[in-house]
mmCIF file of C-alpha atoms and ligand atoms in Angstrom:
data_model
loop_
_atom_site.group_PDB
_atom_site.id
_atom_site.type_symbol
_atom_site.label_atom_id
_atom_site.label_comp_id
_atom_site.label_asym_id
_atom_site.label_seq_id
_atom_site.Cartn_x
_atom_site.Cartn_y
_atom_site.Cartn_z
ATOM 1 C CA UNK A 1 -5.565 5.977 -32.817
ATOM 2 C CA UNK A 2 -5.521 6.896 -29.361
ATOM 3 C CA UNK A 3 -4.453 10.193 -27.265
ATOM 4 C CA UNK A 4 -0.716 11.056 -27.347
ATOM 5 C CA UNK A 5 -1.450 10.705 -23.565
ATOM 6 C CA UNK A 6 -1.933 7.076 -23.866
ATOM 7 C CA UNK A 7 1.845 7.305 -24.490
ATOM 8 C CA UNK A 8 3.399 8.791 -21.760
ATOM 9 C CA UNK A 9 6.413 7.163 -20.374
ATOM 10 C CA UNK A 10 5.064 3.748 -18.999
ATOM 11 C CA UNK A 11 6.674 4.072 -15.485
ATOM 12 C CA UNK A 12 8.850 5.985 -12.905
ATOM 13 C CA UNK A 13 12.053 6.669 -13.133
ATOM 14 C CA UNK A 14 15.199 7.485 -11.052
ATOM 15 C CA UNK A 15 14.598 7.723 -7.272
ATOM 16 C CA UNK A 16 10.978 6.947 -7.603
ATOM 17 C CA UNK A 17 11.544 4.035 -9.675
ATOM 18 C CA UNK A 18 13.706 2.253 -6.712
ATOM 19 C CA UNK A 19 10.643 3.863 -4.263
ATOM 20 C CA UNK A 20 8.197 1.890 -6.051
ATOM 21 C CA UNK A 21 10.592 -1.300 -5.890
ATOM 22 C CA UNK A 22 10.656 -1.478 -2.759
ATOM 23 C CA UNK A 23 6.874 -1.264 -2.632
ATOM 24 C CA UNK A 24 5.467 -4.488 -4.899
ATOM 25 C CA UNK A 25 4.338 -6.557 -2.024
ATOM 26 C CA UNK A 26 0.616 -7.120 -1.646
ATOM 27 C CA UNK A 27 -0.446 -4.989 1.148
ATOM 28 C CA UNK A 28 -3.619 -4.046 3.241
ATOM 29 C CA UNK A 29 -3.603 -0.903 1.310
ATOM 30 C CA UNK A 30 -2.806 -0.464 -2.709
ATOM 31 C CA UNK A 31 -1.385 2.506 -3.960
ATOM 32 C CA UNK A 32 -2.903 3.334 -7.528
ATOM 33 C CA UNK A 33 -0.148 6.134 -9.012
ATOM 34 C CA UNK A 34 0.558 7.583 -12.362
ATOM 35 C CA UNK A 35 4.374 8.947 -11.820
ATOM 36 C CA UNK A 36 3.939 11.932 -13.604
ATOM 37 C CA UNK A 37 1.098 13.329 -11.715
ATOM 38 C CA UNK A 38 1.697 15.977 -9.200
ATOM 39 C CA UNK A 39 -1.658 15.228 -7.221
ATOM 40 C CA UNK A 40 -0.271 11.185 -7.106
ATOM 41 C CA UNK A 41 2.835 12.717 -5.777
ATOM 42 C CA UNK A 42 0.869 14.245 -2.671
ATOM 43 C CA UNK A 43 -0.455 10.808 -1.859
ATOM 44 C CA UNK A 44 3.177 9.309 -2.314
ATOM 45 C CA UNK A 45 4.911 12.076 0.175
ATOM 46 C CA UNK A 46 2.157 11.592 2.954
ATOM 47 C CA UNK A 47 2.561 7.590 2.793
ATOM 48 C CA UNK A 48 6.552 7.761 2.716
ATOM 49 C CA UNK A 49 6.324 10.744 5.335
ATOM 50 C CA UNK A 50 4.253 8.477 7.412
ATOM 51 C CA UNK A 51 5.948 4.930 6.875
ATOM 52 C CA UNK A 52 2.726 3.833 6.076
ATOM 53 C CA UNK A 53 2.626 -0.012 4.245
ATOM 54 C CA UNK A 54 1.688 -0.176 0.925
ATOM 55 C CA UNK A 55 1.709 -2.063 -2.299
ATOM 56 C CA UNK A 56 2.525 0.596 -5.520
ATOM 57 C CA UNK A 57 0.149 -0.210 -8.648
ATOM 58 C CA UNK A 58 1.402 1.930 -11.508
ATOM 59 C CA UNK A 59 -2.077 3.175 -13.865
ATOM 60 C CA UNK A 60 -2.242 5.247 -16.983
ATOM 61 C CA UNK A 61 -4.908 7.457 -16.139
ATOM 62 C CA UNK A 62 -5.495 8.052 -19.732
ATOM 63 C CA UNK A 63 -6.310 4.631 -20.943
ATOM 64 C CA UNK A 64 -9.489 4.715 -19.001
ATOM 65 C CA UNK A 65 -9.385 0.972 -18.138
ATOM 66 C CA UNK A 66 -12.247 -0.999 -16.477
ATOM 67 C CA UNK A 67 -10.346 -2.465 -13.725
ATOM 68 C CA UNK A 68 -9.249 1.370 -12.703
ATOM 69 C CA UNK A 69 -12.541 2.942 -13.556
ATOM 70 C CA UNK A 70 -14.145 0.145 -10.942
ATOM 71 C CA UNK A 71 -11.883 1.651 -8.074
ATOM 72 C CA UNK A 72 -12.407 5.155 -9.492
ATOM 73 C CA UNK A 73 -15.318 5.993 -11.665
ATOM 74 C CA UNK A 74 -13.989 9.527 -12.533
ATOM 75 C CA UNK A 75 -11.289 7.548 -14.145
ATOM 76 C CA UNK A 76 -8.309 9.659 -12.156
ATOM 77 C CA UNK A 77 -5.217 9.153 -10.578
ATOM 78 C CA UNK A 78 -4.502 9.010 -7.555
ATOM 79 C CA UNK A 79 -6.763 6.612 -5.734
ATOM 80 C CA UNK A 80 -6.290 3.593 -2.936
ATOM 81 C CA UNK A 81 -7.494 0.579 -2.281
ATOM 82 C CA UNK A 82 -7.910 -0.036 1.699
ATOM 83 C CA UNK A 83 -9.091 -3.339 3.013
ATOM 84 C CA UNK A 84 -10.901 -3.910 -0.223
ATOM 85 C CA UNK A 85 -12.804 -0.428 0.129
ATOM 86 C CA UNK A 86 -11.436 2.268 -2.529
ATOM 87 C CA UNK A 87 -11.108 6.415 -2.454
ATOM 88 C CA UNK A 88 -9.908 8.793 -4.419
ATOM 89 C CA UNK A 89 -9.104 12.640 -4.919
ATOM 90 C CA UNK A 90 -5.349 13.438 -3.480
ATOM 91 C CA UNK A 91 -6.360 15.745 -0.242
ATOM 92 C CA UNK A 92 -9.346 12.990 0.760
ATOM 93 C CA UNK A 93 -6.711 9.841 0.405
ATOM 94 C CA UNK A 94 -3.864 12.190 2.403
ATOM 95 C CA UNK A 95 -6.970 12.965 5.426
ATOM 96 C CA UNK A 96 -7.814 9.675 5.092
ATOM 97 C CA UNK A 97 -4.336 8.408 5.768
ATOM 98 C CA UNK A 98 -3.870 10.826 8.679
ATOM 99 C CA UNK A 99 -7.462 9.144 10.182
ATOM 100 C CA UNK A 100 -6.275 5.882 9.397
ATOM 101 C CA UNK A 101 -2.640 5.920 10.842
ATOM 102 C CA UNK A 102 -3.409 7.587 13.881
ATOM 103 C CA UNK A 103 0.126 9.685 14.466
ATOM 104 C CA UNK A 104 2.918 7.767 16.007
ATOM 105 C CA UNK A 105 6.052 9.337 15.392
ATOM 106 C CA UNK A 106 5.086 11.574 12.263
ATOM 107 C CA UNK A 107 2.092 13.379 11.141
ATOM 108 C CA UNK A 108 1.148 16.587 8.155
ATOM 109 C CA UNK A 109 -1.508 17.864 10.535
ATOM 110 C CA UNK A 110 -0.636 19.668 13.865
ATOM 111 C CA UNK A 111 -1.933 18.297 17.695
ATOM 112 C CA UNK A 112 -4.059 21.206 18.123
ATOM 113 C CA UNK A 113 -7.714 21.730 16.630
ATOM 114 C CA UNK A 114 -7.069 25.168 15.500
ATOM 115 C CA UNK A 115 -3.687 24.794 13.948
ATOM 116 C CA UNK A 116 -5.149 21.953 11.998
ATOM 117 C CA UNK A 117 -8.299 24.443 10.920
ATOM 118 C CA UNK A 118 -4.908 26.546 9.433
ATOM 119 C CA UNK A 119 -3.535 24.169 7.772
ATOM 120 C CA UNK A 120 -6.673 22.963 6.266
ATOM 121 C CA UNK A 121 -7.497 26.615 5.259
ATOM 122 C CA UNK A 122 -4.014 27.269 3.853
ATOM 123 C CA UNK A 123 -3.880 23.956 2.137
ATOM 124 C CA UNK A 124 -7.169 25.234 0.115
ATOM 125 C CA UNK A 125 -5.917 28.344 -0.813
ATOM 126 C CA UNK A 126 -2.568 26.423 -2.430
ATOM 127 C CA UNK A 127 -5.490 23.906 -4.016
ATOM 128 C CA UNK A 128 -7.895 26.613 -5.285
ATOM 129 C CA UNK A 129 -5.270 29.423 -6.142
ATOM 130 C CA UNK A 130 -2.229 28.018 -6.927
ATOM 131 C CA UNK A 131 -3.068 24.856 -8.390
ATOM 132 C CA UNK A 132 -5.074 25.974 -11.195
ATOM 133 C CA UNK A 133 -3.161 29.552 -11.801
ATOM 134 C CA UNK A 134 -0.168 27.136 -13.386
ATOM 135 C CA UNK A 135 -2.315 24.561 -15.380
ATOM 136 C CA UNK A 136 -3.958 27.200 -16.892
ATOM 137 C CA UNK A 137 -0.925 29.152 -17.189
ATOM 138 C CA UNK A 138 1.087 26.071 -18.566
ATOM 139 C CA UNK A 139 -2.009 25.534 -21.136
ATOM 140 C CA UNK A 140 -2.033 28.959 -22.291
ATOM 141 C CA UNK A 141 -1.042 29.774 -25.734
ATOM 142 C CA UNK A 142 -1.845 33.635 -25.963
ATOM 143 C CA UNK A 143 0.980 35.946 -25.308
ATOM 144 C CA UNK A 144 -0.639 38.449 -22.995
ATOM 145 C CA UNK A 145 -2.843 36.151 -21.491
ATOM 146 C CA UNK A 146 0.098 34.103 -20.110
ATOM 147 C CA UNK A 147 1.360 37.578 -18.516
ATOM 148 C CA UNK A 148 -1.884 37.461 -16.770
ATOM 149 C CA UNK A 149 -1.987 33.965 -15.738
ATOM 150 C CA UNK A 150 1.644 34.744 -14.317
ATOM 151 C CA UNK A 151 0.932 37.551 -12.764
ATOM 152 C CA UNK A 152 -1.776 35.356 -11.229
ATOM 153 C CA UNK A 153 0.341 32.787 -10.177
ATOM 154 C CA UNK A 154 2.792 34.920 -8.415
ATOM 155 C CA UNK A 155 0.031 36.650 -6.515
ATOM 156 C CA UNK A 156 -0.966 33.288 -4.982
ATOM 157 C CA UNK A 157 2.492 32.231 -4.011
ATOM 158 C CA UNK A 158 2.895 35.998 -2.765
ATOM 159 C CA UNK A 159 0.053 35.187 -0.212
ATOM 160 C CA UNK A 160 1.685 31.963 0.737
ATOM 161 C CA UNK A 161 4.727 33.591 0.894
ATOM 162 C CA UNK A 162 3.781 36.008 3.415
ATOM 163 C CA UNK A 163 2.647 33.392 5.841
ATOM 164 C CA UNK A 164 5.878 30.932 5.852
ATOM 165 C CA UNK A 165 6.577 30.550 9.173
ATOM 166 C CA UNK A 166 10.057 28.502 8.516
ATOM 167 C CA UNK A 167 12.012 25.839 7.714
ATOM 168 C CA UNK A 168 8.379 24.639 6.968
ATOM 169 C CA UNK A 169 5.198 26.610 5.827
ATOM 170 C CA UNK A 170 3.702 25.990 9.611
ATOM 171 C CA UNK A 171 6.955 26.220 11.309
ATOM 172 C CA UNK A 172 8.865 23.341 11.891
ATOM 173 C CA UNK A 173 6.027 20.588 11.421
ATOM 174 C CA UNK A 174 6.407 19.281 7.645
ATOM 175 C CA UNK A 175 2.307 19.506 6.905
ATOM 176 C CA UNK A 176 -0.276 19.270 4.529
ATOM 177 C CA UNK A 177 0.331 22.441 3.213
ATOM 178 C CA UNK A 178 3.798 21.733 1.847
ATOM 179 C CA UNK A 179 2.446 18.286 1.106
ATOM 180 C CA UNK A 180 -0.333 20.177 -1.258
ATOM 181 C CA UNK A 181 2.157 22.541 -2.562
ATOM 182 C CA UNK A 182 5.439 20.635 -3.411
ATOM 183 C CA UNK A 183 4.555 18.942 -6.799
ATOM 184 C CA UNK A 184 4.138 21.977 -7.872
ATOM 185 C CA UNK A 185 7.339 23.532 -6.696
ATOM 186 C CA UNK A 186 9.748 20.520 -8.193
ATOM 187 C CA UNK A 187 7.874 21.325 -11.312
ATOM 188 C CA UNK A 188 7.790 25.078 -11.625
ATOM 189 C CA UNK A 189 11.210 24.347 -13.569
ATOM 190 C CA UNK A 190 8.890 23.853 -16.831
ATOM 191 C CA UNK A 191 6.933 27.568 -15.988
ATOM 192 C CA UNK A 192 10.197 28.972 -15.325
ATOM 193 C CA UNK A 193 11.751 27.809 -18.836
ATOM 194 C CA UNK A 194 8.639 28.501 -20.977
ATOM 195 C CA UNK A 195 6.445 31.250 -18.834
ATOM 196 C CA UNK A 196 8.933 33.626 -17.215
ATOM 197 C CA UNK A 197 8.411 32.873 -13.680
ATOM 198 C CA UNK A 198 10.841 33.120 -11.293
ATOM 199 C CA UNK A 199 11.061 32.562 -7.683
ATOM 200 C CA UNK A 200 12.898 35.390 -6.804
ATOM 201 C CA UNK A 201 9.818 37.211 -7.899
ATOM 202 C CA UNK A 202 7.911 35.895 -5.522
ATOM 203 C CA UNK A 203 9.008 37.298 -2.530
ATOM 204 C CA UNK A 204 12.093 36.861 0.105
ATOM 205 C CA UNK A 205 12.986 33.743 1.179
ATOM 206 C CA UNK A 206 10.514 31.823 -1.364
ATOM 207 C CA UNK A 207 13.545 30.275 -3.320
ATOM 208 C CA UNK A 208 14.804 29.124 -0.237
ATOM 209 C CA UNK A 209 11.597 27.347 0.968
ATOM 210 C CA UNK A 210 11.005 25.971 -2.340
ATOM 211 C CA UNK A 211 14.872 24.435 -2.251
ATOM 212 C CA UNK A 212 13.828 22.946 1.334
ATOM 213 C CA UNK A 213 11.036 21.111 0.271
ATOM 214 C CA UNK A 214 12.366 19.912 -3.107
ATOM 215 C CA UNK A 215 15.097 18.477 -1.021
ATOM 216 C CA UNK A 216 12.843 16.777 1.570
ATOM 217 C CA UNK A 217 13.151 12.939 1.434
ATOM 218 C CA UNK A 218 9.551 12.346 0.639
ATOM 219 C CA UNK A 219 9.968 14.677 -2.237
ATOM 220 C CA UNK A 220 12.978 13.106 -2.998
ATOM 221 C CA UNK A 221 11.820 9.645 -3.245
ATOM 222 C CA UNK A 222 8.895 10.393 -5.351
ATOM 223 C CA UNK A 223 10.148 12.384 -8.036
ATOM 224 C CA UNK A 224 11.208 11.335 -11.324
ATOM 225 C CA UNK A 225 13.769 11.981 -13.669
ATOM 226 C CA UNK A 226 13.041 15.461 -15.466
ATOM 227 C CA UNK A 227 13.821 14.735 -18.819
ATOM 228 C CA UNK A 228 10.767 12.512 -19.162
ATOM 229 C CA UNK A 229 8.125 15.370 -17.739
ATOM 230 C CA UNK A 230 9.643 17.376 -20.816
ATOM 231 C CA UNK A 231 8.150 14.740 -23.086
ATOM 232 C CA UNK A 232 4.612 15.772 -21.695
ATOM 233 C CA UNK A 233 4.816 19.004 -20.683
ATOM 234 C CA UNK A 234 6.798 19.997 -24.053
ATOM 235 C CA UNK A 235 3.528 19.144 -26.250
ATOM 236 C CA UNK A 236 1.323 21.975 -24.202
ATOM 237 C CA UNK A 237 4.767 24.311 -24.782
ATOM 238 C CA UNK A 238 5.485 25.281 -27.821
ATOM 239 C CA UNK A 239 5.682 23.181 -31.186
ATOM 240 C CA UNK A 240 3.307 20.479 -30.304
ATOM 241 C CA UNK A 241 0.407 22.898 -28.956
ATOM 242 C CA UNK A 242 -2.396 22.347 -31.612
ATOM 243 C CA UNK A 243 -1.959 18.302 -30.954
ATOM 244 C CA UNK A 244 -4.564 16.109 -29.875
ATOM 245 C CA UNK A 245 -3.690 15.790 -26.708
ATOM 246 C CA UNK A 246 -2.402 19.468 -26.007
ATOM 247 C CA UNK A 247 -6.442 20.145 -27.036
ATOM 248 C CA UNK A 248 -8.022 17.553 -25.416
ATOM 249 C CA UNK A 249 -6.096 19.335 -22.288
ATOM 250 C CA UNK A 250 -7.848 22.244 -23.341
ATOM 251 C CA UNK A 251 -11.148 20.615 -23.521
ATOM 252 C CA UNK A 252 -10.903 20.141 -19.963
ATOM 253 C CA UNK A 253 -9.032 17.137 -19.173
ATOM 254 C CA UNK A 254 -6.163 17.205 -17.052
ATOM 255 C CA UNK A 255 -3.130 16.095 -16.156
HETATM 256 N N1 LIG B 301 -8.626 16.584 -8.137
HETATM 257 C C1 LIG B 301 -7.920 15.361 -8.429
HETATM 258 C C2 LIG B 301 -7.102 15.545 -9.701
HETATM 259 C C3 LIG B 301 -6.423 14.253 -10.188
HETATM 260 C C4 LIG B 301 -5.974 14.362 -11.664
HETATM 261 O O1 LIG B 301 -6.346 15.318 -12.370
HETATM 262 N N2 LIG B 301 -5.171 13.384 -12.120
HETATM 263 C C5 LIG B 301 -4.778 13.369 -13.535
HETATM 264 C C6 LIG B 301 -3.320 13.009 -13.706
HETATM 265 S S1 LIG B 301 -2.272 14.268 -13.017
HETATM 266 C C7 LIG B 301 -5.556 12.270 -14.267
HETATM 267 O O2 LIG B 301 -5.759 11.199 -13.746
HETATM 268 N N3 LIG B 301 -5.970 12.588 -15.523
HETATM 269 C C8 LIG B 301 -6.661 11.657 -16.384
HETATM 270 C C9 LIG B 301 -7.693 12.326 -17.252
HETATM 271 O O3 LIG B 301 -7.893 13.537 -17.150
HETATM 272 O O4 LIG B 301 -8.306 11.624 -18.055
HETATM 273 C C10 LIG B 301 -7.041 15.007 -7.219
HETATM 274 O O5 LIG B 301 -6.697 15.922 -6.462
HETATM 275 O O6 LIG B 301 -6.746 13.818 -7.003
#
């Protein structure tokens, strides 16, 4: 028998399902998503941000199928295909789309050489800090441990908090760091629920730039209905922790 993971729900759903609808033509450059993953939804934001063409390939991650393994050896999602040539890790595809697509109308990096060193730096911290401060708080089974990892969590968002500039983290520029950061805001629902956090705790006016960018198009358009991340984030929750897939998330494998 194979990993509960094998199972998730086999596509997107709600607004993302008519987003990838309207994506099934072939195209120079294919799109290789799993809905459910927040680092395929970074990919997903940039490319509707930036109007860029391309052809939606749904993949289960989990399966670990040769065709998918020959465009990413590490086996994850996200990853494109461009011209035939593939790439893969969510930041690298969304630089790689910004090199790619020189800016017309839209870009998620500013003009200016320096503002674009801040947003890179900014967009690590939300990658280094953030990022892995909710897996592993998500994950975590032990009582006061999760306090920690919370406490942890908050402290990140604290420091990101601090530097909002408004509407958008950079000021009025929609960039990489909300790009980074906003699969993990439309999903702190589940830490909210089941960990305690809470927005308000982060600091003033954090609720309010979490609302913005949940309601930003992109974000929109790429997010599925909630009541099927509750069938995979509700086995690493509560009843369903000591399954096979809850420890094989523990063994290092993510999602
Ligand atoms: N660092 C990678 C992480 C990608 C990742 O962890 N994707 C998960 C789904 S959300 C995956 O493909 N997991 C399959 C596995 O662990 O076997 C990125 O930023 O693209």
């Amino acid at each position: 028998m194979g990993l509960p993971d094998e199972n998730i729900h086999p596509h997107a759903t709600g607004r993302a399902a008519t987003t990838v609808a309207e994506h099934q033509e072939p195209q120079d450059l294919i799109f290789y998503s799993g809905w459910f993953c927040p680092y395929v939804q970074r990919v997903w934001i940039v490319l509707e941000e930036r109007g860029i063409p391309y052809q939606y390939k749904e993949v289960n991650p989990y399966k670990k199928e040769a065709h998918f393994l020959a465009i990413n050896p590490k086996g994850l999602v996200p990853a494109i295909e461009y011209k035939g040539r593939a790439l893969y890790e969510s930041l690298t595809i969304c630089e790689f789309l910004e090199d790619a697509f020189p800016p017309s109308t839209s870009s998620v990096l500013p003009a200016d050489p320096f503002d674009r060193a801040l947003v890179r730096l900014w967009t690590d911290h939300v990658n280094k800090q953030v990022v892995p401060a909710y897996m592993r708080l998500i994950q975590q089974q032990d009582a006061q441990k999760q306090r920690d990892l919370l406490a942890e969590l908050t402290k990140a968002l604290q420091t990101l908090c601090a530097q909002v500039k408004g509407p958008y983290f950079f000021g009025e520029q929609f960039t990489l760091v909300d790009v980074a950061l906003a699969p993990w805001v439309t999903r702190d629902w589940v830490v909210a629920e089941h960990r305690g956090y809470s927005r308000e705790a982060v600091g003033a006016g954090w609720a309010e730039y979490a609302a913005r960018l949940e309601s930003r198009e992109s974000v929109v358009k790429t997010q599925s209905e909630r009541v099927h991340f509750t069938e995979i984030y509700g086995r690493y929750l509560r009843d369903e922790a000591q399954s096979e897939g809850a420890k094989a998330i523990r063994a290092g494998r993510s999602f």
